[in-house]
JSON list of C-alpha atoms in Angstrom, two decimals:
[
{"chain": "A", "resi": 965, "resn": "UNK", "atom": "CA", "xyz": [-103.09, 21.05, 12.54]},
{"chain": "A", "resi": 966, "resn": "UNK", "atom": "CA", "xyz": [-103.50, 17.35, 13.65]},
{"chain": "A", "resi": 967, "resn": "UNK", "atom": "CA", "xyz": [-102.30, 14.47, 15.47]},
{"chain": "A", "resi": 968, "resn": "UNK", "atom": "CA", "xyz": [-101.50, 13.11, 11.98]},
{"chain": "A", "resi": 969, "resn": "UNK", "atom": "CA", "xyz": [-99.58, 15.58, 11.02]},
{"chain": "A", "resi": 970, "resn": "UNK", "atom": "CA", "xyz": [-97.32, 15.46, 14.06]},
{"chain": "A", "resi": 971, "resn": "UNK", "atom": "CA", "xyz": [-97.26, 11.24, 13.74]},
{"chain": "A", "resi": 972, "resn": "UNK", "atom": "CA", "xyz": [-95.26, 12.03, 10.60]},
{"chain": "A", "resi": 973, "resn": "UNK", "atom": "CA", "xyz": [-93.08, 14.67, 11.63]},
{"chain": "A", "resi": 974, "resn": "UNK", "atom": "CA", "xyz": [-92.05, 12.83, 14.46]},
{"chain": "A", "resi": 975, "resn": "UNK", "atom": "CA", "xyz": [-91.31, 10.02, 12.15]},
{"chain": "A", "resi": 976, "resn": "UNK", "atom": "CA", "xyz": [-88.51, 11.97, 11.08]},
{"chain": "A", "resi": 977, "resn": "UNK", "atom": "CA", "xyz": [-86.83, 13.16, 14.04]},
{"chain": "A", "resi": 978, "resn": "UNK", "atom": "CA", "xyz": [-85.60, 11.33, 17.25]},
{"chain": "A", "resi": 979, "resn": "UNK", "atom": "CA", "xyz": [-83.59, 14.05, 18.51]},
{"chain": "A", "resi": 980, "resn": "UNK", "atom": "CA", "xyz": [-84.47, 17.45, 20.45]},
{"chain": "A", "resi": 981, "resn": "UNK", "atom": "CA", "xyz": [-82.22, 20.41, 20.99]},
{"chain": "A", "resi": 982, "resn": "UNK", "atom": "CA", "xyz": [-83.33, 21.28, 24.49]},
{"chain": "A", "resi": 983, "resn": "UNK", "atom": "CA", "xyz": [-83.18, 24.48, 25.74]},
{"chain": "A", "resi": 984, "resn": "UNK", "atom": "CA", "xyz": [-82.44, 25.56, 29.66]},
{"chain": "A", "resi": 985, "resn": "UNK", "atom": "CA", "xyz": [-81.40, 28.70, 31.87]},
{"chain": "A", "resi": 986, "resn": "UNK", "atom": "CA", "xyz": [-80.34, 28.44, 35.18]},
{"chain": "A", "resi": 987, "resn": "UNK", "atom": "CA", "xyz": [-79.26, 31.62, 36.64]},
{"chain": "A", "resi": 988, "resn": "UNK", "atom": "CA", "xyz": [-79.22, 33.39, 34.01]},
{"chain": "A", "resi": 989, "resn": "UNK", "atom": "CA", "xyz": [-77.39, 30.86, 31.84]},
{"chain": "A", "resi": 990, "resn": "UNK", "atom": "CA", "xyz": [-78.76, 29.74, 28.81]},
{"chain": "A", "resi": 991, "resn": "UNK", "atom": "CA", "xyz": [-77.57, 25.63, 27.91]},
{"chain": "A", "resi": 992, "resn": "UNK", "atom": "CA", "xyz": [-79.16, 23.72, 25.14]},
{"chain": "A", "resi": 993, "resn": "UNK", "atom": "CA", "xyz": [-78.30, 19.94, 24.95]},
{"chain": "A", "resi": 994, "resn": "UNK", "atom": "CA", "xyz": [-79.29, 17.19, 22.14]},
{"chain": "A", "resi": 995, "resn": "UNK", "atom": "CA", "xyz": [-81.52, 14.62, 23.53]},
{"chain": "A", "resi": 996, "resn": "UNK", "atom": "CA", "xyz": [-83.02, 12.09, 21.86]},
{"chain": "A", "resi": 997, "resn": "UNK", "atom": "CA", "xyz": [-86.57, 11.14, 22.44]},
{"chain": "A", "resi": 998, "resn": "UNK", "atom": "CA", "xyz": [-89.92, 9.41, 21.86]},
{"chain": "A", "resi": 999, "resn": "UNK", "atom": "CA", "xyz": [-93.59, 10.23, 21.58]},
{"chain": "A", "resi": 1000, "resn": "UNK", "atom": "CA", "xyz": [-96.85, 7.77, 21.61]},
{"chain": "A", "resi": 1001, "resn": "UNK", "atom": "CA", "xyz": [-99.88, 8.50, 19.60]},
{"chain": "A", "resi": 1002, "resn": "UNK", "atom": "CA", "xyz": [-101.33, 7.38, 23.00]},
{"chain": "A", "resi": 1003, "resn": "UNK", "atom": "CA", "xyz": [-100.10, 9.93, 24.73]},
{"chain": "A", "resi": 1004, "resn": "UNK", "atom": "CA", "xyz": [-99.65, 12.97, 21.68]},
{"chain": "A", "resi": 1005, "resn": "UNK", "atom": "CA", "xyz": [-99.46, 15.61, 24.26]},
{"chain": "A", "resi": 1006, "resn": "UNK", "atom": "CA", "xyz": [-96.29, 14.51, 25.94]},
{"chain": "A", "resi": 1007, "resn": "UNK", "atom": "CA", "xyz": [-92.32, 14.04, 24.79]},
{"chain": "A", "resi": 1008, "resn": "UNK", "atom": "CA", "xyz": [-90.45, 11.57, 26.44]},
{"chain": "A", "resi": 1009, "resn": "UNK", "atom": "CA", "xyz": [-86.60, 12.11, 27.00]},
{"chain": "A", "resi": 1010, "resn": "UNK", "atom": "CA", "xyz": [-83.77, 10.24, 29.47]},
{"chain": "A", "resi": 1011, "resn": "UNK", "atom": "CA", "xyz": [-81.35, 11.73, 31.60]},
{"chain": "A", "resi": 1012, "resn": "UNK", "atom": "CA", "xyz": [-78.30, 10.28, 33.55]},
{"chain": "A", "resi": 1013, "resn": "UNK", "atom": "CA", "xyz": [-79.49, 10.05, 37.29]},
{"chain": "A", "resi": 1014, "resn": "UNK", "atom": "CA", "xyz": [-76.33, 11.78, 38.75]},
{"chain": "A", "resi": 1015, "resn": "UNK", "atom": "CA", "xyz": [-76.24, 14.85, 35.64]},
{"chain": "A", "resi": 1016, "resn": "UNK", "atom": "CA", "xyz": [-75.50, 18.50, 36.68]},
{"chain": "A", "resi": 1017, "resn": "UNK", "atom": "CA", "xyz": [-78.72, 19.05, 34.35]},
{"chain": "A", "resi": 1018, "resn": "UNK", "atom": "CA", "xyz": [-80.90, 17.35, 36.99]},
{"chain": "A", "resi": 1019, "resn": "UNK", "atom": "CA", "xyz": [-80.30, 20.55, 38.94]},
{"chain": "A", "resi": 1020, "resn": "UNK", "atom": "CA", "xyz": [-81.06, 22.53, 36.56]},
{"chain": "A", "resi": 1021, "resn": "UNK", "atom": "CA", "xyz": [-84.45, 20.76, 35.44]},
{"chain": "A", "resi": 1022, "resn": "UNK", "atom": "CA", "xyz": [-85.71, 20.78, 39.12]},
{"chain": "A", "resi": 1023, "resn": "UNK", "atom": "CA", "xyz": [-85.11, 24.11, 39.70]},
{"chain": "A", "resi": 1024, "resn": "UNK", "atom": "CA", "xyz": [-86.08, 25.97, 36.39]},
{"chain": "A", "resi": 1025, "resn": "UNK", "atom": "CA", "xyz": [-88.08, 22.84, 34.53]},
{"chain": "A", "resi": 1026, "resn": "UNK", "atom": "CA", "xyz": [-89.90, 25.67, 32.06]},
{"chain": "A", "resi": 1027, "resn": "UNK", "atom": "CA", "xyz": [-87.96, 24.94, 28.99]},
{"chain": "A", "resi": 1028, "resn": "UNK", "atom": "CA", "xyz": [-88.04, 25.40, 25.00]},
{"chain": "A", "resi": 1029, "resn": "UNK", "atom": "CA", "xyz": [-87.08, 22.81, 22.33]},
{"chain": "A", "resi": 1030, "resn": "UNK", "atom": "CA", "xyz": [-86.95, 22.23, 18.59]},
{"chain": "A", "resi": 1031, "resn": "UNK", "atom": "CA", "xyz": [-86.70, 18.79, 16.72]},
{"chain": "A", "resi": 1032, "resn": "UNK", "atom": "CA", "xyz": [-83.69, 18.26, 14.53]},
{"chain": "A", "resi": 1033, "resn": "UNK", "atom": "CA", "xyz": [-84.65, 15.92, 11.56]},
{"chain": "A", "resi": 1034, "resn": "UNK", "atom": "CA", "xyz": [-83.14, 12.99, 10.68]},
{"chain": "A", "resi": 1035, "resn": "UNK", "atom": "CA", "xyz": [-79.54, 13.04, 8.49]},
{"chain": "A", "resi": 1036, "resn": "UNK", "atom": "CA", "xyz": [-81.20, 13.30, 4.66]},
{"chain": "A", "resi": 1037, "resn": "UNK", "atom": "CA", "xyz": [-84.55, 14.18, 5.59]},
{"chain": "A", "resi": 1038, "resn": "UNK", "atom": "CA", "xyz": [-85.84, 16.52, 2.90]},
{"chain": "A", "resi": 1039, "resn": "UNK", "atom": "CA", "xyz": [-87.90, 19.45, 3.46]},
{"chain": "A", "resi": 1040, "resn": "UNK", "atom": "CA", "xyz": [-86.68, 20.38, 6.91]},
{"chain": "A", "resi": 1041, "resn": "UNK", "atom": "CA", "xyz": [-89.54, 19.31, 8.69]},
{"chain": "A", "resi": 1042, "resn": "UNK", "atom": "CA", "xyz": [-89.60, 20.24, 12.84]},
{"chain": "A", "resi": 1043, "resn": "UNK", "atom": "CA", "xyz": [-91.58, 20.56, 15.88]},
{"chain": "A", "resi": 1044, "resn": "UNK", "atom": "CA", "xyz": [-90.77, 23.81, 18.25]},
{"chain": "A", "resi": 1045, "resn": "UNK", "atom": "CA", "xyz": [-92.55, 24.77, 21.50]},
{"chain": "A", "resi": 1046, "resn": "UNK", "atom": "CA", "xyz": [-91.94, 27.36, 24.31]},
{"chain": "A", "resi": 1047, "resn": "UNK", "atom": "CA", "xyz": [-92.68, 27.16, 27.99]},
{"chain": "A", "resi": 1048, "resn": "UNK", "atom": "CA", "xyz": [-93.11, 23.64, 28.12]},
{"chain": "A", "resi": 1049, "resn": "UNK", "atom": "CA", "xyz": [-92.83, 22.56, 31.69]},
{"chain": "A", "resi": 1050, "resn": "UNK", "atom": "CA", "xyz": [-90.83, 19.71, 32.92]},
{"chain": "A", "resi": 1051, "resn": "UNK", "atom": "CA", "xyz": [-91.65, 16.90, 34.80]},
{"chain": "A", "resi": 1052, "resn": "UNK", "atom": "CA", "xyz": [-89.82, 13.70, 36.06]},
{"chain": "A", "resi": 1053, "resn": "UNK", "atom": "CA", "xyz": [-91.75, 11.14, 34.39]},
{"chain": "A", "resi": 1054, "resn": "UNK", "atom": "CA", "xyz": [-93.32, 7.94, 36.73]},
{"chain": "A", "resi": 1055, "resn": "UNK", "atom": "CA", "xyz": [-92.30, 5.71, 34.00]},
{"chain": "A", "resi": 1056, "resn": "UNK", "atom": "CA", "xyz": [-89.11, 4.27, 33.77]},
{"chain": "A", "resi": 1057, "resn": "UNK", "atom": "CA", "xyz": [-86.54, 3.29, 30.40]},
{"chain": "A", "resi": 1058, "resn": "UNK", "atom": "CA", "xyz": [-87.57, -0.60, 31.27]},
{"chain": "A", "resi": 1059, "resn": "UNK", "atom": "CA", "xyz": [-91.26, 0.75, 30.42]},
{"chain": "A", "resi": 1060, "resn": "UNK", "atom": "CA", "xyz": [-90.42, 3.36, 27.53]},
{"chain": "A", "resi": 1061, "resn": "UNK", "atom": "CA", "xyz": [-87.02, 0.81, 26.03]},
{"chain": "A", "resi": 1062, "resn": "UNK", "atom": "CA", "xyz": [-89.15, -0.84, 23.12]},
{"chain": "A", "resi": 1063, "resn": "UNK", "atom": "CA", "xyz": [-89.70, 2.66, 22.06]},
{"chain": "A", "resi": 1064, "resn": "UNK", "atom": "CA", "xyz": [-86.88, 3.70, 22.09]},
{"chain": "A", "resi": 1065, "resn": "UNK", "atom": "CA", "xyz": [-85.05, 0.89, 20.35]},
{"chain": "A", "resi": 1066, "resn": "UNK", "atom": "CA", "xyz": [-88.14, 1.26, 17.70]},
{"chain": "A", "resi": 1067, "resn": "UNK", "atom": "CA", "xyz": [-87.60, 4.71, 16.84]},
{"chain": "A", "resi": 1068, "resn": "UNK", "atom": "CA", "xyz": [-83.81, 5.76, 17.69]},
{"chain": "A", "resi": 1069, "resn": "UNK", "atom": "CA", "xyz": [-81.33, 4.24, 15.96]},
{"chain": "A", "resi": 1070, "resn": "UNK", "atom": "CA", "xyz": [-78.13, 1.89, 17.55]},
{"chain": "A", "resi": 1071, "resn": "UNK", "atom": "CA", "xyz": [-80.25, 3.03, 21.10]},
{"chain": "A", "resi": 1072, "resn": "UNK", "atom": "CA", "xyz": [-79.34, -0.64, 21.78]},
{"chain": "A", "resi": 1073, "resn": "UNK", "atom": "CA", "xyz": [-75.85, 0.65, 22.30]},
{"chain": "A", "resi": 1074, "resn": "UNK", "atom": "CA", "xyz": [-76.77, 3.78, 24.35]},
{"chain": "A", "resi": 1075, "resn": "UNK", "atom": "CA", "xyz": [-78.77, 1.04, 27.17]},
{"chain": "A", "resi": 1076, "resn": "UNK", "atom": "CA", "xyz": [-75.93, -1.46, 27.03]},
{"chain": "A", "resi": 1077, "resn": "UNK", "atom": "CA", "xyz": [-73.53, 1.46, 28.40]},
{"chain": "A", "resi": 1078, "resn": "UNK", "atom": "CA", "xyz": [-75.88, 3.16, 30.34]},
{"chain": "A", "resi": 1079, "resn": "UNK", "atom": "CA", "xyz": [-79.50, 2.04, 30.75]},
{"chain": "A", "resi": 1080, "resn": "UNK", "atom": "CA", "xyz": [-79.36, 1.38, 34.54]},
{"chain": "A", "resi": 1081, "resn": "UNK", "atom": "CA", "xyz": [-78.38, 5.51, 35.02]},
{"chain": "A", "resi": 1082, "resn": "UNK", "atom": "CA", "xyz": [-80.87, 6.72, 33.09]},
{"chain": "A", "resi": 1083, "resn": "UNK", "atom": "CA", "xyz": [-83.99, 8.51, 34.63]},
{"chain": "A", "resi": 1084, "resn": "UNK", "atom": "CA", "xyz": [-87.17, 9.36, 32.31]},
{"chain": "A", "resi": 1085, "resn": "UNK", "atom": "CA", "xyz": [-88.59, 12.85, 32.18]},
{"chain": "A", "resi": 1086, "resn": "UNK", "atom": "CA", "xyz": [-91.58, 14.32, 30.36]},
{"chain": "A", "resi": 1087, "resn": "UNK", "atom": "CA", "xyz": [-92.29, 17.22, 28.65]},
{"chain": "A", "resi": 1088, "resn": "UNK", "atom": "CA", "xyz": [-95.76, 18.39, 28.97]},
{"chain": "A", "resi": 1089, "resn": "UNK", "atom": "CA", "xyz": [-97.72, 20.21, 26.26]},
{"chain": "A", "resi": 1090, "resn": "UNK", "atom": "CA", "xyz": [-99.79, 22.36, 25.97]},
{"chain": "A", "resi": 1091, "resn": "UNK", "atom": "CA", "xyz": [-99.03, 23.74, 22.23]},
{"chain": "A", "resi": 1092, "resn": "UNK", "atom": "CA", "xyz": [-97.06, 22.35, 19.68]},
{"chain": "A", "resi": 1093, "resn": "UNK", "atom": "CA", "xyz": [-95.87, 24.29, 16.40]},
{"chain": "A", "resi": 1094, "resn": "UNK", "atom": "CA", "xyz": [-95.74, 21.49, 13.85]},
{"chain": "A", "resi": 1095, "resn": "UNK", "atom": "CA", "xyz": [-93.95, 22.43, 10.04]},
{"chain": "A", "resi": 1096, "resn": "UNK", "atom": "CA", "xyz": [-94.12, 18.99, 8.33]},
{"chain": "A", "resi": 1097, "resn": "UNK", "atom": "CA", "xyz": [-91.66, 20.63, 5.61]},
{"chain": "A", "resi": 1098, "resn": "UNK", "atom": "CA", "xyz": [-91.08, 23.15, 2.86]},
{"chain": "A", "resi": 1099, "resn": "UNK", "atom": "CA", "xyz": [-94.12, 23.65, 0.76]},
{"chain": "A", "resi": 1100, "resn": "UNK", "atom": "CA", "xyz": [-96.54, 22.23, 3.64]},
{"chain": "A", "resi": 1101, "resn": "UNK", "atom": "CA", "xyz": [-99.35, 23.68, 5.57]},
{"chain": "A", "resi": 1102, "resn": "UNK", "atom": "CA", "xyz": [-97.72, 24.53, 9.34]},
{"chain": "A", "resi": 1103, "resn": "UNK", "atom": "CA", "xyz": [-99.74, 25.42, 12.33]},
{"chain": "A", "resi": 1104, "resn": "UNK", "atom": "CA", "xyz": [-100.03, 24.73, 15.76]},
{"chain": "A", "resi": 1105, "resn": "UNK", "atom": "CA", "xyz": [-101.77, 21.60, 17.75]},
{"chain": "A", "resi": 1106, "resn": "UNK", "atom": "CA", "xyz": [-102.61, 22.52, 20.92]},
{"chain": "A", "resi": 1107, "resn": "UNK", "atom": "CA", "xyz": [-103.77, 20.07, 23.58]}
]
């Protein structure tokens, strides 16, 4: 597997279902989020700074997630990993926006409502199961 390979998965997808536990409680939220060839071994994701999940990230921040393609994307293509730990990211939306309004679509509404509350956090890589779609060679990139 390569970096290409993810590039054009990713171009596909700008949402994550993210998956939690906290005390025994499993949660899984929708996210969307944004990756850099500059940075391939990292996914980028907001939160609101006052969210119960905040808790819930500092206390348990080993989590699991799985890309959900675009509406109409054929083939089903996704990136899944496990034990990903989770880490409030030193960047901030002002640094990660053009990004964001490059990749996700009507995000311009999303930081007119909100931008000010939201807080960035990373998720941190260390292998990455990458199916770019039926009938395509799958694997996993590790960093």
């Amino acid at each position: 597997m390569d970096l290409e390979t993810l590039q054009h998965v990713v171009t596909m997808t700008n949402k994550i279902a993210l998956g939690t536990a906290l005390n025994d409680q499993a949660d899984v939220k929708i996210v969307n989020f944004v990756w850099t060839a500059a940075q391939p071994d990292t996914l980028f994701f907001s939160s609101v700074k006052d969210s119960a999940a905040l808790t819930t990230y500092a206390q348990h921040p080993d989590v699991a997630f799985i890309s959900v393609p675009n509406d109409g994307t054929v083939g089903n293509p996704y990136i899944r990993a496990q034990h990903v730990q989770l880490v409030r990211s030193e960047k901030t939306m002002t640094d990660l926006l053009p990004l964001y309004l490059e990749t996700v679509p009507n995000y311009q509404k999303v930081w007119d409502l909100i931008g000010p509350q939201l807080v960035v956090f990373e998720l941190k890589l260390k292998a990455l199961y990458v199916d770019p779609g039926l009938g395509q060679a799958k694997g996993t990139l590790k960093f």
